XYZ file of C-alpha atoms in Angstrom:
547
model
C -87.910 229.972 31.228
C -85.331 231.680 29.793
C -84.414 235.395 30.423
C -81.467 237.286 28.307
C -78.658 239.772 28.663
C -76.931 241.783 25.854
C -73.233 241.077 25.773
C -71.974 244.450 25.519
C -73.716 244.700 29.525
C -71.553 241.753 30.254
C -68.364 243.514 28.813
C -67.892 245.483 32.370
C -66.471 242.114 33.655
C -62.789 243.249 32.572
C -63.780 243.139 28.922
C -65.415 239.584 28.915
C -65.856 240.080 25.265
C -63.880 242.305 22.596
C -64.712 244.876 20.525
C -65.055 242.807 17.718
C -66.848 240.664 18.761
C -69.439 242.601 20.056
C -69.647 244.548 16.484
C -69.953 240.469 14.805
C -73.152 240.784 16.610
C -74.442 243.173 16.513
C -73.629 245.579 13.446
C -72.258 243.709 11.181
C -71.544 245.803 8.829
C -68.451 247.348 10.708
C -67.260 244.084 10.125
C -67.530 243.363 7.550
C -63.948 243.762 4.841
C -62.749 241.094 8.035
C -65.129 238.134 6.690
C -66.546 236.003 4.157
C -70.568 236.294 5.151
C -72.545 237.584 7.089
C -74.253 234.881 9.371
C -77.320 237.010 9.307
C -78.213 237.539 5.613
C -79.769 234.658 3.051
C -78.021 236.022 -0.158
C -74.763 235.521 1.504
C -75.681 231.775 2.598
C -76.531 231.063 -0.729
C -73.826 232.750 -2.468
C -71.738 230.316 -0.622
C -73.680 226.882 -0.929
C -72.843 227.768 -5.070
C -69.662 228.240 -4.487
C -69.402 225.136 -2.939
C -71.326 222.998 -5.139
C -68.759 223.870 -7.551
C -66.003 222.642 -5.555
C -63.821 219.720 -6.338
C -64.101 217.761 -3.098
C -62.126 213.841 -2.542
C -65.989 213.496 -1.137
C -65.782 209.271 -2.704
C -62.498 209.204 -0.064
C -64.145 211.505 2.164
C -66.678 209.264 2.957
C -65.000 206.080 3.564
C -62.416 207.841 5.795
C -64.876 208.990 7.707
C -67.084 206.119 8.019
C -64.284 204.416 9.350
C -63.556 206.636 12.051
C -66.559 207.164 13.020
C -67.345 202.966 13.381
C -64.051 202.849 15.047
C -66.138 205.471 17.858
C -69.547 203.301 17.543
C -71.917 206.098 15.811
C -75.322 205.765 15.577
C -77.239 204.900 12.578
C -78.181 208.384 12.240
C -74.812 209.876 11.930
C -73.616 207.027 8.920
C -76.703 208.135 7.180
C -75.223 211.683 7.378
C -71.210 210.300 6.030
C -72.547 208.431 2.886
C -75.005 212.246 1.922
C -71.599 214.142 1.728
C -71.099 211.763 -1.007
C -73.299 214.727 -2.753
C -72.094 217.608 -4.234
C -75.488 219.290 -2.598
C -74.260 218.431 0.722
C -72.340 220.848 3.299
C -71.033 220.566 6.712
C -71.626 222.453 9.918
C -68.499 222.307 11.600
C -67.157 222.849 15.668
C -64.285 221.564 17.004
C -62.679 221.718 20.472
C -59.628 219.833 22.347
C -60.972 216.890 23.368
C -61.200 217.921 27.188
C -61.934 215.411 30.172
C -65.635 214.387 30.288
C -65.692 217.104 27.412
C -64.177 219.681 29.105
C -66.050 223.231 30.372
C -69.743 223.453 29.171
C -69.118 225.469 26.569
C -68.044 222.453 25.386
C -72.145 220.798 24.812
C -73.082 224.219 23.748
C -70.894 224.731 20.810
C -71.773 221.491 20.041
C -75.757 221.823 20.431
C -75.641 225.210 18.046
C -73.700 223.072 16.019
C -76.330 220.114 15.513
C -79.369 222.474 15.965
C -77.638 225.329 12.980
C -77.678 222.304 10.554
C -81.217 221.185 11.529
C -81.946 224.819 10.976
C -80.512 225.347 7.213
C -82.026 222.105 6.680
C -85.842 223.863 6.473
C -84.396 227.134 5.005
C -82.776 226.332 1.793
C -84.295 223.027 1.197
C -82.481 222.708 -1.847
C -79.641 221.284 -0.009
C -78.993 218.726 3.233
C -76.443 220.282 6.397
C -74.796 217.554 8.182
C -73.334 218.764 11.757
C -69.502 217.712 12.202
C -66.931 217.811 15.168
C -63.811 217.825 14.718
C -61.543 216.167 17.013
C -58.642 218.686 18.630
C -56.636 215.424 19.376
C -53.515 217.057 17.870
C -53.241 219.540 20.177
C -50.713 218.650 22.582
C -51.417 220.943 25.538
C -52.298 218.639 28.439
C -52.584 220.357 31.322
C -55.425 222.311 29.530
C -57.247 218.764 29.217
C -56.823 216.664 32.023
C -59.145 218.645 34.781
C -62.571 219.421 35.295
C -64.153 221.579 37.892
C -67.104 220.996 39.753
C -69.304 222.267 42.978
C -68.430 219.772 45.944
C -70.532 219.065 48.901
C -69.575 221.966 50.781
C -70.065 224.372 47.698
C -66.773 224.554 47.325
C -65.964 224.984 43.462
C -62.715 221.760 43.127
C -60.460 221.246 40.925
C -60.191 217.958 39.785
C -56.761 216.853 37.493
C -56.365 213.815 36.038
C -52.592 212.845 36.227
C -50.857 209.964 34.150
C -48.195 208.245 35.347
C -44.859 208.965 36.225
C -45.811 212.048 34.148
C -46.148 216.540 34.923
C -49.089 218.045 33.110
C -46.474 220.235 31.674
C -44.363 217.909 29.626
C -44.440 218.095 26.104
C -46.376 214.635 25.555
C -47.217 215.025 22.204
C -51.188 214.598 20.238
C -53.649 214.147 24.008
C -56.235 212.878 22.497
C -53.991 209.847 21.425
C -52.661 209.686 24.784
C -54.163 206.351 26.788
C -55.694 206.069 30.421
C -53.371 204.282 32.499
C -53.608 202.755 36.035
C -54.389 206.700 38.196
C -57.856 206.101 36.408
C -59.451 204.323 39.459
C -57.529 206.651 41.957
C -59.603 209.872 40.018
C -62.321 208.847 39.480
C -62.384 208.362 43.840
C -62.040 211.809 44.057
C -64.494 212.566 41.353
C -67.382 210.375 43.849
C -66.379 212.429 47.263
C -66.746 215.459 44.897
C -70.387 214.916 44.537
C -73.422 215.753 45.854
C -75.418 212.120 46.655
C -78.522 211.765 44.433
C -80.762 209.665 42.591
C -79.080 210.388 39.924
C -75.224 209.368 40.710
C -74.951 205.418 39.960
C -75.915 205.737 36.628
C -73.938 209.204 35.557
C -70.684 207.438 37.545
C -71.364 204.091 35.777
C -71.538 206.006 32.288
C -68.557 207.817 32.253
C -66.330 205.164 33.623
C -67.330 202.844 30.753
C -66.221 206.068 29.061
C -63.043 206.758 30.477
C -61.072 203.201 30.772
C -57.509 201.854 30.730
C -56.602 201.333 27.826
C -59.049 204.313 26.265
C -57.391 207.251 24.656
C -58.777 210.721 24.935
C -60.438 211.171 21.359
C -62.079 207.829 22.729
C -63.021 208.294 25.387
C -64.357 212.051 24.574
C -66.418 210.980 21.380
C -67.643 207.884 23.627
C -69.390 209.995 26.012
C -70.353 212.199 23.844
C -72.032 209.427 21.528
C -74.223 208.773 24.668
C -75.231 212.330 26.348
C -76.199 213.512 22.049
C -78.179 209.779 21.061
C -78.981 210.141 17.455
C -77.936 214.243 17.356
C -76.421 212.356 14.054
C -73.317 214.304 14.664
C -69.845 212.848 12.347
C -66.691 213.006 14.210
C -63.591 213.943 12.192
C -60.170 212.636 13.358
C -57.858 215.097 11.974
C -54.834 212.342 13.191
C -54.608 209.866 10.733
C -52.715 208.995 8.114
C -55.290 209.331 5.640
C -56.809 212.724 6.327
C -52.750 213.618 6.563
C -52.985 211.937 2.226
C -55.650 214.427 1.395
C -53.205 217.552 3.092
C -50.654 216.748 1.904
C -51.037 219.748 -0.886
C -51.934 222.290 1.417
C -48.902 221.497 3.700
C -46.300 221.639 0.761
C -48.050 224.918 0.053
C -47.114 226.582 3.492
C -43.565 224.957 3.876
C -42.726 226.255 -0.034
C -44.199 229.426 -0.287
C -43.220 230.228 3.522
C -43.621 232.704 5.520
C -45.825 233.848 2.644
C -48.886 232.621 4.582
C -47.743 234.539 7.942
C -47.381 237.245 6.087
C -50.781 237.651 4.538
C -52.000 237.189 8.478
C -50.076 240.191 9.345
C -51.595 242.465 6.745
C -54.631 241.399 7.073
C -53.905 242.041 11.406
C -52.359 245.169 10.724
C -55.880 246.556 9.195
C -58.107 245.086 12.206
C -55.373 246.852 14.027
C -56.873 250.221 13.231
C -59.722 249.597 14.828
C -59.649 245.919 16.775
C -57.229 243.958 18.670
C -55.672 241.302 17.012
C -56.299 237.526 18.532
C -53.796 235.490 16.896
C -49.737 236.044 16.300
C -48.690 233.935 12.699
C -45.073 232.144 12.709
C -42.721 231.651 10.137
C -44.217 228.286 9.027
C -48.050 227.775 10.344
C -46.502 223.700 10.959
C -46.107 221.341 14.177
C -44.212 217.896 13.448
C -44.598 214.983 15.730
C -41.157 214.056 17.192
C -39.945 211.369 18.998
C -43.450 211.811 21.112
C -43.487 215.484 21.177
C -44.964 218.176 18.935
C -42.549 221.047 18.337
C -43.513 224.774 16.369
C -41.582 223.808 12.476
C -39.324 227.652 12.088
C -36.735 228.314 9.250
C -32.589 227.403 10.420
C -29.547 228.040 8.075
C -30.190 224.247 7.114
C -33.186 224.782 6.385
C -35.769 223.940 8.728
C -35.396 223.500 12.648
C -37.768 221.987 15.310
C -38.364 224.922 18.162
C -36.964 224.061 21.385
C -34.840 221.438 20.088
C -30.867 220.637 18.088
C -33.543 218.659 15.467
C -33.361 220.324 12.003
C -33.909 219.010 8.199
C -32.393 220.149 5.530
C -35.090 220.910 2.967
C -34.583 217.977 1.038
C -35.325 215.722 4.083
C -38.407 217.915 4.873
C -40.427 217.283 2.248
C -39.497 213.383 1.684
C -40.260 213.336 5.848
C -43.490 214.726 4.743
C -44.199 212.205 1.695
C -43.605 209.365 3.706
C -45.310 210.165 6.980
C -47.803 213.223 6.371
C -49.570 211.929 9.785
C -45.775 213.777 11.456
C -47.203 217.303 10.293
C -49.760 219.389 12.130
C -51.123 222.556 11.428
C -50.894 225.370 14.190
C -54.601 227.760 15.069
C -54.039 229.906 11.298
C -53.936 226.745 9.107
C -56.048 224.534 11.461
C -59.185 226.481 9.528
C -57.649 225.839 5.971
C -57.191 221.842 7.249
C -60.739 221.912 7.898
C -62.133 223.334 4.336
C -59.768 221.700 2.033
C -61.094 218.848 3.515
C -64.909 220.222 3.869
C -67.798 221.508 2.025
C -67.990 223.296 4.470
C -71.059 226.271 4.916
C -70.871 227.714 8.539
C -68.083 227.525 11.655
C -69.602 227.727 14.770
C -67.048 229.357 17.089
C -66.893 230.690 20.805
C -66.600 234.511 20.924
C -62.676 234.196 20.399
C -62.247 232.682 17.674
C -65.201 234.754 15.883
C -62.121 237.288 16.705
C -59.362 235.720 15.324
C -61.306 234.283 12.250
C -60.723 237.909 10.817
C -57.411 237.431 10.761
C -58.137 234.806 7.927
C -59.959 236.095 5.001
C -56.873 236.711 2.970
C -55.792 233.000 3.753
C -58.736 231.413 2.094
C -57.877 233.443 -0.776
C -55.085 232.599 -1.364
C -55.151 228.951 -0.459
C -58.568 229.133 -2.812
C -60.756 228.149 -0.175
C -64.447 229.496 0.225
C -64.982 230.991 3.791
C -67.346 229.522 5.805
C -70.170 231.595 7.471
C -68.721 232.426 11.618
C -71.720 231.408 13.809
C -71.607 232.761 17.308
C -71.975 229.596 19.496
C -74.665 230.132 22.034
C -73.634 231.051 25.253
C -75.337 230.019 28.665
C -75.301 230.389 32.822
C -77.565 227.679 33.789
C -79.341 229.719 36.356
C -80.636 226.702 39.585
C -83.847 227.431 41.670
C -81.888 227.957 44.377
C -79.580 230.350 42.850
C -82.612 231.826 41.555
C -84.597 232.008 44.691
C -81.293 234.510 46.515
C -81.866 235.955 43.366
C -85.389 237.377 43.459
C -84.770 237.268 47.240
C -82.491 240.562 46.522
C -83.262 242.427 43.176
C -80.283 240.596 41.579
C -79.188 240.138 38.375
C -75.859 238.083 37.336
C -75.121 241.119 35.741
C -73.687 242.238 39.101
C -72.036 239.512 39.458
C -69.577 240.132 36.927
C -68.647 243.036 38.819
C -66.355 242.575 42.078
C -68.360 240.450 44.389
C -68.243 242.887 47.326
C -70.452 245.131 45.375
C -72.822 242.664 45.571
C -72.393 242.153 49.435
C -72.913 245.606 50.557
C -76.161 246.225 47.591
C -77.647 243.047 49.729
C -76.285 244.308 53.208
C -77.386 248.161 51.951
C -81.252 246.014 51.366
C -81.321 244.144 54.671
C -80.301 246.948 57.371
C -82.608 249.333 58.848
C -79.964 251.882 58.348
C -78.797 253.468 54.571
C -75.492 253.823 55.645
C -73.691 254.730 52.702
C -76.720 257.646 51.877
C -76.343 258.505 56.082
C -72.963 259.003 55.785
C -72.921 260.943 52.894
C -75.451 263.375 54.135
C -73.379 263.604 57.459
C -69.886 264.464 55.042
C -72.326 266.679 53.718
C -72.963 268.966 55.972
C -69.826 268.717 58.002
C -68.892 270.372 54.393
C -71.621 273.089 54.850
C -70.575 273.373 58.267
C -67.090 273.640 57.507
C -67.958 276.597 54.434
C -69.933 278.676 57.442
C -67.455 278.898 59.797
C -64.385 279.469 57.115
C -66.352 282.793 56.562
C -66.724 283.987 59.806
C -63.263 282.942 60.989
C -62.394 284.382 57.092
C -63.122 287.906 59.708
C -61.688 287.139 62.787
C -58.434 285.518 62.243
C -57.114 284.555 58.388
C -54.725 282.652 60.263
C -57.048 280.162 61.847
C -57.995 278.985 58.558
C -54.704 276.533 57.737
C -55.995 274.667 61.141
C -59.747 275.026 60.370
C -58.647 273.230 57.411
C -56.977 270.484 59.075
C -59.734 269.606 61.385
C -62.316 269.503 58.650
C -59.741 266.639 56.671
C -59.162 265.002 60.189
C -63.470 264.967 60.401
C -63.858 263.235 57.040
C -61.375 261.050 57.386
C -62.098 259.846 60.716
C -66.043 259.625 59.157
C -64.588 257.668 56.045
C -63.304 255.536 58.787
C -66.581 255.186 61.035
C -68.075 254.987 57.876
C -66.022 251.026 56.779
C -66.369 249.759 60.556
C -70.168 250.853 59.759
C -70.236 248.788 57.167
C -67.820 245.652 58.241
C -70.366 245.890 61.043
C -73.706 245.729 58.547
C -71.908 242.665 57.217
C -71.367 241.030 59.975
C -75.222 241.186 61.043
C -75.698 239.755 57.949
C -73.271 237.065 57.362
C -76.150 234.048 57.328
C -77.223 236.655 54.172
C -74.355 237.101 52.769
C -72.974 233.352 52.763
C -75.898 232.489 50.336
C -74.816 236.101 47.885
C -71.187 233.611 48.116
C -72.997 230.422 47.243
C -74.471 231.815 44.345
C -71.457 233.316 42.872
C -70.205 229.765 42.774
C -73.091 228.540 40.996
C -73.001 231.617 38.255
C -69.677 232.621 37.856
C -67.355 230.149 39.343
C -63.790 232.266 40.311
C -65.293 235.100 38.837
C -65.589 233.279 35.527
C -68.680 233.003 33.537
C -70.263 229.727 34.101
C -70.398 228.290 30.433
C -65.896 228.716 30.704
C -65.336 226.502 34.508
C -68.320 223.807 35.283
C -68.413 220.553 34.074
C -71.381 219.011 32.692
C -71.021 216.323 35.015
C -71.770 218.267 37.954
C -75.179 219.038 36.004
C -75.543 215.356 34.730
C -75.378 214.449 38.684
C -78.075 216.318 39.994
C -80.576 216.539 36.744
C -79.874 212.708 35.486
C -79.002 211.813 32.383
C -81.682 213.130 30.421
C -80.237 217.489 30.767
C -78.331 217.388 27.849
C -81.544 216.245 25.413
C -83.806 218.339 27.815
C -81.012 221.366 27.244
C -80.885 220.760 23.093
C -84.933 221.739 23.682
C -83.727 225.265 25.906
C -80.774 226.584 23.653
C -81.978 229.063 21.176
C -78.798 229.817 18.615
C -80.389 232.631 16.993
C -80.562 235.391 19.896
C -77.183 235.885 20.072
C -77.551 237.468 23.085
C -76.392 235.640 26.465
C -78.962 233.327 27.608
C -80.219 232.286 31.293
C -81.892 229.479 31.257
C -84.344 228.970 34.660
C -84.083 225.148 36.444
């Protein structure tokens, strides 16, 4: 069973979704000038397809690279067939991308991927003259090891357990270069021991852990382990993985990198100008840099910035003349990596991208990039919002039903929910009772004031002081009464805490926190296949899936 919540109803949680994102999904006309096309408009899709058909892409080279990459990832037959179809001008890509988080990272990675697969299937039915293939862009060049090295589970004590893998002899904060290329070391068995302890005992646990141990082995890279696990969970989906940290890929991107270096700070200025327009109504998410490139140097990844002698690596003493940097670019293009501004341009320079499946923040920052696409002469893909989901387990749903709760209640302070439940359980409604008492006191004091005014006006000050003390004492007594009421029903209130941990862990949306391992352990290896059937990609609301 599925229920739905409007994103606007969830935004009371400290701006959970930006105003720009809300307008994008609810009233596209308000933001149309910032995007290449409307994801709901059939004519916009068709117009984009015609532009993509006429593009001169190095499709044969792309097919060779993707075939080699995906064979190395031990992909399925359907994936290879999808790659082969990219040689045709009428085949387009439906793309998403994400960092190669440990065990696939938070649940939204799974939801983004399922949305991408289902959108490719849906577009093929809607537009039978064209073919669509799902592609996952592996964000393995990112250097934020801290972000990709941890997972969150709910442990047997019903607590959020944060488990972090650490490479021996290195701290998570260290700039270790492209995280996707990092290899798992001898710390892995100890990490899996911690994972085992953090999982409840179920009939599925042995097979699930066996799968994860097979994917994540000593000597495997973050990229390969991530793809291995995704290929098993999404078997026969036809999903293509693209690893941009590849010399042949970077060779194809050489013109993009050269243009960025030659025309600097042109891209930056375009984003700044667009952001200025955007900020008349909304908040700009991305701050561009004068040069939107990183360089890999001595095992780390550094932003490139202007220098009196030419260029420099931020945070180091390393600098280049213009000739030196261009010589490095042409001899070792794999040493260069785009930042958040240039990454979509790289993606859509390589691929005939019809749609990019984006999370709420990504939807917002694409609004800043339209002039950059125009500058590079690339059709901007249609930005398609990923499915947003909370999984409601049966035991949690029973708590919701018993106390007439809704998901939106938990986006407020948890104490608000507890007071609401305590009030339902109590024989006496404390808030109403004390409100009536305070109102009665107010009325009595007003009558007394009128009487004292005719007797001796100097007594009115004493009356106000007395009234203030009474009201203050009533407030204090009310707090004590509420606390006593909560203690009286602490068993039920503990159920509220447990429910909050499952659907709003650490005051964050479940999809942004919990790892898929938690659900696989409880419901088996077919869980993601089941999700594929349950996920709706065309409602553009927050979906609550009831287990």
